XYZ file of C-alpha atoms in Angstrom:
439
model
C 21.613 -148.059 120.874
C 19.691 -145.119 119.279
C 15.998 -145.355 119.897
C 13.070 -143.081 119.026
C 9.960 -142.314 121.212
C 7.027 -139.972 120.823
C 8.063 -136.414 121.579
C 6.782 -134.947 124.934
C 3.352 -133.412 124.763
C 3.204 -129.528 124.490
C 6.627 -129.267 122.788
C 5.015 -127.798 119.721
C 3.835 -124.822 121.658
C 7.386 -123.376 121.874
C 7.933 -120.233 119.600
C 10.945 -118.543 118.341
C 14.430 -119.652 117.597
C 15.761 -122.759 119.645
C 19.181 -122.642 121.157
C 21.491 -125.578 120.264
C 20.873 -126.874 123.991
C 17.095 -126.729 123.499
C 17.392 -128.598 120.303
C 19.327 -131.324 122.057
C 16.797 -131.324 124.818
C 13.775 -131.549 122.213
C 15.517 -134.629 120.640
C 16.517 -136.255 123.871
C 13.332 -135.537 125.702
C 14.579 -133.711 128.746
C 15.418 -135.423 131.972
C 19.080 -135.565 131.119
C 21.648 -137.020 133.419
C 24.553 -135.633 131.337
C 25.431 -131.864 130.817
C 25.204 -130.499 127.296
C 26.721 -127.256 126.385
C 27.269 -125.469 123.041
C 29.296 -122.654 121.384
C 26.155 -120.340 121.361
C 26.441 -120.289 125.117
C 23.309 -122.509 125.813
C 23.292 -125.388 128.329
C 20.962 -128.335 129.203
C 21.158 -131.052 131.908
C 22.405 -130.960 135.516
C 25.007 -128.272 136.129
C 26.862 -130.876 138.375
C 26.860 -133.761 135.993
C 29.979 -135.697 135.902
C 29.918 -136.413 132.002
C 28.784 -134.217 129.181
C 28.896 -133.156 125.654
C 30.262 -129.763 124.495
C 29.504 -128.773 120.925
C 32.470 -126.343 120.229
C 32.109 -125.117 116.699
C 29.440 -124.599 113.961
C 31.262 -127.098 111.763
C 30.345 -129.735 114.483
C 26.650 -128.853 113.994
C 26.973 -129.317 110.294
C 28.458 -132.740 110.807
C 25.781 -133.691 113.273
C 22.974 -132.518 110.982
C 24.274 -133.929 107.684
C 24.933 -137.338 109.100
C 22.560 -138.076 111.940
C 23.473 -140.784 114.291
C 26.805 -142.462 115.047
C 28.653 -141.180 111.955
C 27.893 -137.497 112.588
C 28.942 -137.723 116.147
C 32.187 -139.491 115.087
C 32.944 -136.906 112.476
C 32.464 -133.969 115.060
C 34.331 -135.653 117.752
C 37.368 -136.814 115.586
C 37.613 -133.289 114.030
C 37.668 -131.767 117.555
C 34.404 -130.024 117.141
C 32.636 -132.130 119.761
C 34.130 -132.732 123.213
C 33.202 -135.595 125.594
C 33.396 -133.815 129.060
C 34.695 -135.872 132.044
C 36.931 -138.354 130.303
C 40.325 -138.479 128.699
C 40.121 -138.819 124.893
C 42.405 -141.838 125.064
C 39.838 -143.540 127.133
C 36.384 -141.869 126.790
C 34.677 -145.071 127.910
C 32.997 -143.610 131.161
C 31.662 -140.695 129.165
C 30.477 -142.824 126.341
C 28.783 -145.179 128.703
C 26.900 -142.265 130.511
C 26.051 -140.944 127.068
C 24.713 -144.249 125.785
C 22.538 -144.587 128.902
C 21.107 -141.074 128.239
C 20.729 -141.076 124.574
C 17.105 -142.120 123.878
C 16.121 -140.004 120.918
C 12.523 -138.674 120.756
C 11.000 -138.400 117.226
C 10.147 -134.680 116.776
C 6.707 -133.773 115.371
C 6.730 -132.099 111.856
C 6.188 -128.773 113.556
C 9.301 -129.329 115.829
C 11.410 -130.462 112.914
C 10.540 -127.284 110.990
C 11.326 -125.095 114.045
C 14.752 -127.083 114.541
C 15.440 -126.427 110.844
C 14.840 -122.728 111.022
C 16.750 -122.377 114.256
C 19.878 -124.046 112.772
C 19.849 -122.282 109.512
C 20.011 -123.604 105.932
C 23.887 -123.395 105.902
C 24.164 -126.314 108.287
C 22.283 -128.722 105.979
C 24.986 -128.419 103.255
C 27.343 -131.373 103.472
C 31.077 -130.562 104.013
C 34.177 -132.817 103.763
C 34.520 -135.270 106.481
C 37.748 -135.602 108.704
C 40.729 -137.067 106.724
C 40.635 -140.195 108.812
C 37.338 -141.303 107.094
C 37.367 -143.830 104.267
C 35.220 -143.301 101.241
C 31.616 -144.756 101.490
C 30.863 -148.345 100.541
C 29.296 -147.406 97.187
C 32.481 -145.661 96.163
C 34.526 -148.699 97.202
C 32.283 -150.850 95.262
C 32.631 -148.635 92.135
C 36.417 -148.717 92.449
C 37.048 -152.375 92.974
C 35.551 -155.807 93.491
C 34.736 -156.382 97.055
C 37.150 -158.817 98.802
C 39.353 -158.978 95.724
C 43.055 -159.375 96.606
C 43.710 -155.668 95.620
C 40.783 -154.275 97.597
C 41.491 -156.352 100.594
C 45.037 -155.160 100.627
C 43.980 -151.526 100.520
C 41.517 -152.140 103.343
C 44.252 -153.702 105.536
C 46.736 -151.032 104.624
C 44.043 -148.455 105.767
C 43.506 -149.928 109.309
C 46.948 -151.749 110.137
C 49.568 -149.538 108.473
C 48.681 -146.463 110.802
C 52.322 -146.622 112.415
C 54.081 -149.485 114.145
C 55.234 -147.189 116.797
C 51.605 -146.140 117.587
C 50.586 -149.690 117.867
C 53.500 -150.344 120.240
C 52.050 -147.817 122.620
C 48.557 -149.042 122.362
C 48.988 -152.905 122.259
C 52.006 -153.028 124.546
C 55.094 -155.390 124.177
C 53.153 -158.309 122.843
C 52.029 -156.339 119.741
C 48.872 -158.373 119.622
C 45.849 -156.710 118.206
C 43.283 -159.454 119.052
C 41.359 -160.489 122.272
C 43.404 -161.679 125.101
C 42.404 -164.547 127.473
C 42.625 -163.442 131.094
C 43.449 -166.260 133.568
C 41.999 -164.157 136.263
C 40.576 -160.586 136.598
C 43.753 -159.124 138.010
C 45.973 -160.510 135.274
C 47.949 -157.957 133.155
C 47.417 -157.485 129.460
C 50.718 -159.090 128.598
C 49.993 -162.126 130.791
C 46.515 -162.407 129.239
C 47.953 -162.147 125.596
C 50.611 -164.745 126.420
C 47.861 -166.996 127.813
C 45.811 -166.477 124.711
C 48.632 -167.884 122.529
C 49.192 -170.647 125.040
C 45.536 -171.699 124.794
C 45.470 -171.694 121.043
C 48.702 -173.760 120.818
C 47.299 -176.338 123.105
C 43.966 -176.453 121.478
C 45.713 -177.106 118.055
C 47.702 -180.046 119.752
C 50.963 -178.512 118.549
C 54.296 -180.167 119.395
C 57.946 -179.655 118.346
C 58.370 -180.570 114.768
C 54.920 -179.728 113.714
C 54.083 -177.164 111.063
C 51.707 -174.241 111.697
C 50.146 -171.775 109.172
C 48.773 -168.528 110.830
C 46.658 -166.526 108.353
C 46.232 -162.810 108.940
C 49.103 -163.213 111.415
C 49.434 -159.507 112.331
C 52.951 -158.831 113.906
C 53.610 -162.526 114.228
C 52.769 -163.106 117.804
C 51.399 -166.689 117.197
C 54.112 -167.492 114.792
C 56.818 -166.539 117.313
C 55.026 -168.237 120.249
C 55.043 -171.474 118.303
C 58.462 -171.311 116.948
C 59.755 -170.834 120.533
C 58.359 -174.172 121.269
C 59.945 -176.053 118.341
C 57.116 -175.690 115.769
C 57.917 -174.590 112.195
C 55.473 -171.609 111.851
C 54.422 -169.574 108.614
C 52.445 -166.436 108.892
C 50.878 -164.306 106.200
C 49.684 -160.700 106.414
C 48.554 -158.163 103.897
C 50.250 -155.317 106.060
C 53.661 -154.447 104.758
C 54.422 -152.588 108.154
C 53.242 -155.762 110.056
C 55.504 -158.131 108.094
C 58.519 -155.865 108.344
C 58.140 -155.514 112.055
C 57.413 -159.387 112.531
C 60.415 -160.445 110.438
C 62.739 -158.204 112.570
C 61.325 -159.578 115.691
C 61.929 -163.032 114.407
C 65.542 -162.256 113.632
C 66.108 -160.428 116.971
C 64.717 -163.463 118.814
C 66.848 -165.919 116.901
C 63.891 -167.745 115.427
C 64.595 -167.531 111.658
C 65.099 -171.389 111.359
C 61.456 -171.884 112.541
C 59.586 -168.797 111.805
C 58.581 -166.753 108.911
C 56.066 -163.878 108.171
C 55.120 -163.096 104.607
C 53.643 -159.952 103.204
C 51.113 -161.986 101.330
C 47.550 -162.649 100.727
C 46.787 -165.810 102.518
C 45.363 -166.992 99.383
C 48.733 -167.026 97.678
C 50.271 -169.583 100.165
C 51.198 -172.502 98.065
C 52.487 -174.845 100.864
C 50.183 -177.481 102.347
C 50.166 -180.563 104.637
C 50.292 -178.245 107.741
C 49.555 -179.854 111.199
C 47.537 -177.011 112.112
C 46.023 -173.687 110.639
C 45.032 -170.768 112.969
C 43.060 -167.616 112.054
C 43.110 -165.155 114.693
C 41.109 -161.947 113.901
C 41.069 -162.392 110.056
C 37.353 -163.666 109.597
C 35.944 -160.214 110.214
C 37.671 -158.941 107.018
C 36.530 -161.948 104.837
C 32.910 -161.298 104.048
C 30.178 -163.889 104.889
C 29.573 -164.895 101.175
C 33.325 -165.881 101.150
C 33.214 -168.250 104.121
C 32.982 -171.378 102.062
C 36.208 -170.567 100.038
C 37.962 -169.330 103.172
C 37.210 -172.406 105.283
C 37.862 -174.674 102.240
C 41.261 -172.966 101.910
C 42.207 -173.889 105.508
C 40.793 -177.427 105.113
C 42.965 -177.976 101.961
C 46.118 -176.737 103.741
C 45.664 -179.295 106.524
C 46.988 -182.857 106.687
C 44.425 -185.446 107.612
C 43.941 -185.215 111.347
C 45.237 -181.625 111.402
C 43.447 -178.948 113.626
C 41.914 -175.647 112.607
C 41.218 -172.802 115.088
C 39.113 -169.854 114.079
C 39.166 -166.790 116.533
C 36.816 -164.070 115.484
C 34.408 -161.201 116.538
C 30.714 -162.353 116.042
C 27.291 -161.089 116.670
C 25.216 -162.594 119.393
C 22.726 -164.049 116.858
C 22.892 -165.473 113.256
C 20.137 -163.257 111.624
C 21.330 -159.646 112.087
C 22.709 -158.082 109.112
C 26.383 -158.752 108.428
C 27.618 -155.317 107.319
C 29.141 -153.043 109.864
C 27.438 -149.621 110.903
C 28.572 -146.457 109.332
C 31.193 -145.548 111.877
C 32.884 -148.934 111.875
C 32.720 -149.101 108.023
C 34.136 -145.494 107.404
C 36.672 -145.252 110.232
C 37.715 -148.776 111.424
C 37.113 -151.760 109.254
C 36.048 -150.848 105.654
C 34.156 -153.898 104.060
C 34.118 -155.605 107.610
C 31.296 -158.077 108.216
C 30.172 -160.001 111.310
C 27.812 -162.812 111.733
C 26.915 -165.252 114.647
C 28.901 -168.136 115.748
C 26.302 -170.524 114.676
C 26.618 -169.358 111.113
C 30.429 -169.591 111.215
C 30.027 -173.165 112.521
C 27.488 -174.087 109.910
C 29.643 -172.612 107.080
C 32.734 -174.597 108.292
C 30.614 -177.848 108.628
C 29.131 -177.406 105.045
C 32.299 -177.521 103.263
C 32.766 -181.231 104.076
C 35.785 -183.063 105.567
C 35.881 -181.038 108.809
C 34.285 -181.711 112.238
C 33.819 -178.943 114.751
C 35.136 -180.254 118.122
C 34.687 -177.296 120.400
C 33.630 -173.557 120.547
C 33.647 -170.908 123.298
C 32.788 -167.353 123.877
C 35.381 -164.926 125.222
C 33.187 -161.765 125.117
C 33.986 -160.454 128.474
C 37.766 -160.968 127.873
C 37.587 -158.607 124.892
C 36.085 -155.912 127.017
C 38.875 -156.364 129.362
C 41.428 -156.206 126.513
C 40.004 -153.108 125.247
C 40.040 -151.577 128.675
C 43.757 -152.237 128.823
C 44.486 -150.870 125.306
C 42.577 -147.548 126.255
C 44.694 -147.403 129.362
C 47.987 -147.695 127.354
C 46.694 -144.974 124.903
C 46.108 -142.610 127.958
C 49.515 -143.358 129.155
C 51.219 -142.614 125.935
C 48.781 -139.985 124.740
C 51.242 -137.131 124.039
C 53.515 -139.452 122.087
C 50.623 -140.840 120.083
C 49.404 -137.445 119.085
C 52.915 -136.664 118.045
C 53.091 -139.715 116.037
C 49.628 -139.892 114.235
C 47.930 -136.666 114.910
C 45.312 -135.748 117.360
C 42.392 -136.695 115.182
C 43.619 -140.244 114.692
C 44.545 -140.706 118.377
C 41.007 -139.547 119.243
C 39.544 -141.963 116.763
C 41.248 -144.855 118.215
C 40.252 -143.801 121.829
C 36.655 -143.449 120.709
C 36.737 -146.794 118.680
C 38.230 -148.958 121.491
C 35.881 -147.487 124.144
C 32.780 -147.779 121.967
C 33.721 -151.473 121.205
C 34.086 -152.142 124.816
C 30.420 -150.934 125.460
C 29.546 -153.206 122.726
C 31.144 -156.336 124.271
C 29.994 -155.412 127.741
C 26.344 -155.127 126.415
C 26.439 -158.319 124.403
C 26.081 -156.416 121.136
C 29.199 -158.358 119.953
C 31.081 -161.428 121.026
C 34.375 -163.139 120.368
C 34.369 -166.980 119.598
C 36.870 -169.738 119.146
C 35.795 -172.492 116.843
C 37.913 -175.558 116.882
C 37.711 -178.238 114.214
C 39.738 -181.222 112.882
C 40.236 -182.545 109.289
C 38.586 -186.018 108.974
C 39.999 -189.003 107.063
C 38.063 -190.453 104.169
C 35.929 -192.516 106.344
C 34.931 -189.662 108.718
C 37.243 -190.631 111.531
C 39.510 -188.359 113.610
C 42.364 -188.523 115.997
C 41.455 -186.267 118.832
C 41.090 -187.349 122.482
C 37.665 -188.040 124.033
C 37.818 -184.935 126.234
C 39.260 -181.401 125.981
C 43.093 -181.911 126.289
C 44.087 -178.203 127.048
C 44.100 -176.201 130.220
C 41.353 -173.699 130.186
């Protein structure tokens, strides 16, 4: 987390042009544990530091100056103008962690700011085009389409998920599951943990052969295929054309066509109802908090009386923080994404009426482990990934996953399951007295 403190006393007395390393030291307050180097030949921090930053080009300086904070750092890094020393770009987590522990920005005095500006030169204060991986800013998206309309949601999903199925296969592994796994123990593999996640959701939803499941925002159809293999008639919906194509092929290849289907469709266009269960695994982040009543109302209306609902999503650790994502996530990862606390999710679900929340739990640590394993997959397939999507996009994904891992480890974000059932007209339900699934 970026913080500002008073600048060290006496810093104003420095005269002359500052080197880039001196500018970093002025902003960071000295006493660095990382090594900073720059294209002007200057350095700061311990010479034997394991991790560091290397500013390689003047363009990188312009990115940092014109977008201070995470966005500027991301632009310079993704463009290849800023290097994280001591870690593989497919898994920059250790370098990011060291950097996050060292970055406590000091607020420069007016005199220092003037000296920094003179040292950098006016040319670096003129904005330049961001890397091609960056989405347009939120205000432009607002001007071009109603937020969370079907058309705009489709465009956002296309931006994030239609990168390349081949690329996702390398990063996600054979399960093609782009949501938090549930590790039965700390030594479990990613594939074991993803299978365990689907098993847990299947059991929480009390599914059995002959039941009907609707999985909204189904991705590559992992939950749909898991349920169909156990005799459940499962329907999934995704706004990603590439996901739907991949999922339908997997359904055919696995001989599940009689029970499983994945549609390239907005979930709001699903007309069938009377499902025994509805699952939403990683969709809520894209919905928008103001749309929760309609979102949960849709799921309730698709259920039969006594049916089960499971909502699996990333959350904030409290219910009062701003919902909108930061600049990096909004521009490079999940445009229009919003997060809130699990308490608000539960209250919004309760407020629609006709539903009772039965259980909720937090899988924060599990998501950190999932991201660790995705980063490891990217490192293993780095050369293929770069050939498939380009180095900038591959660097973006390594940075994004490692950064999110820090967020989960530091309790900046969490992952919650919320389980609910649809009540009858008298407020009764049909669930057992105690949890019926194996944790």
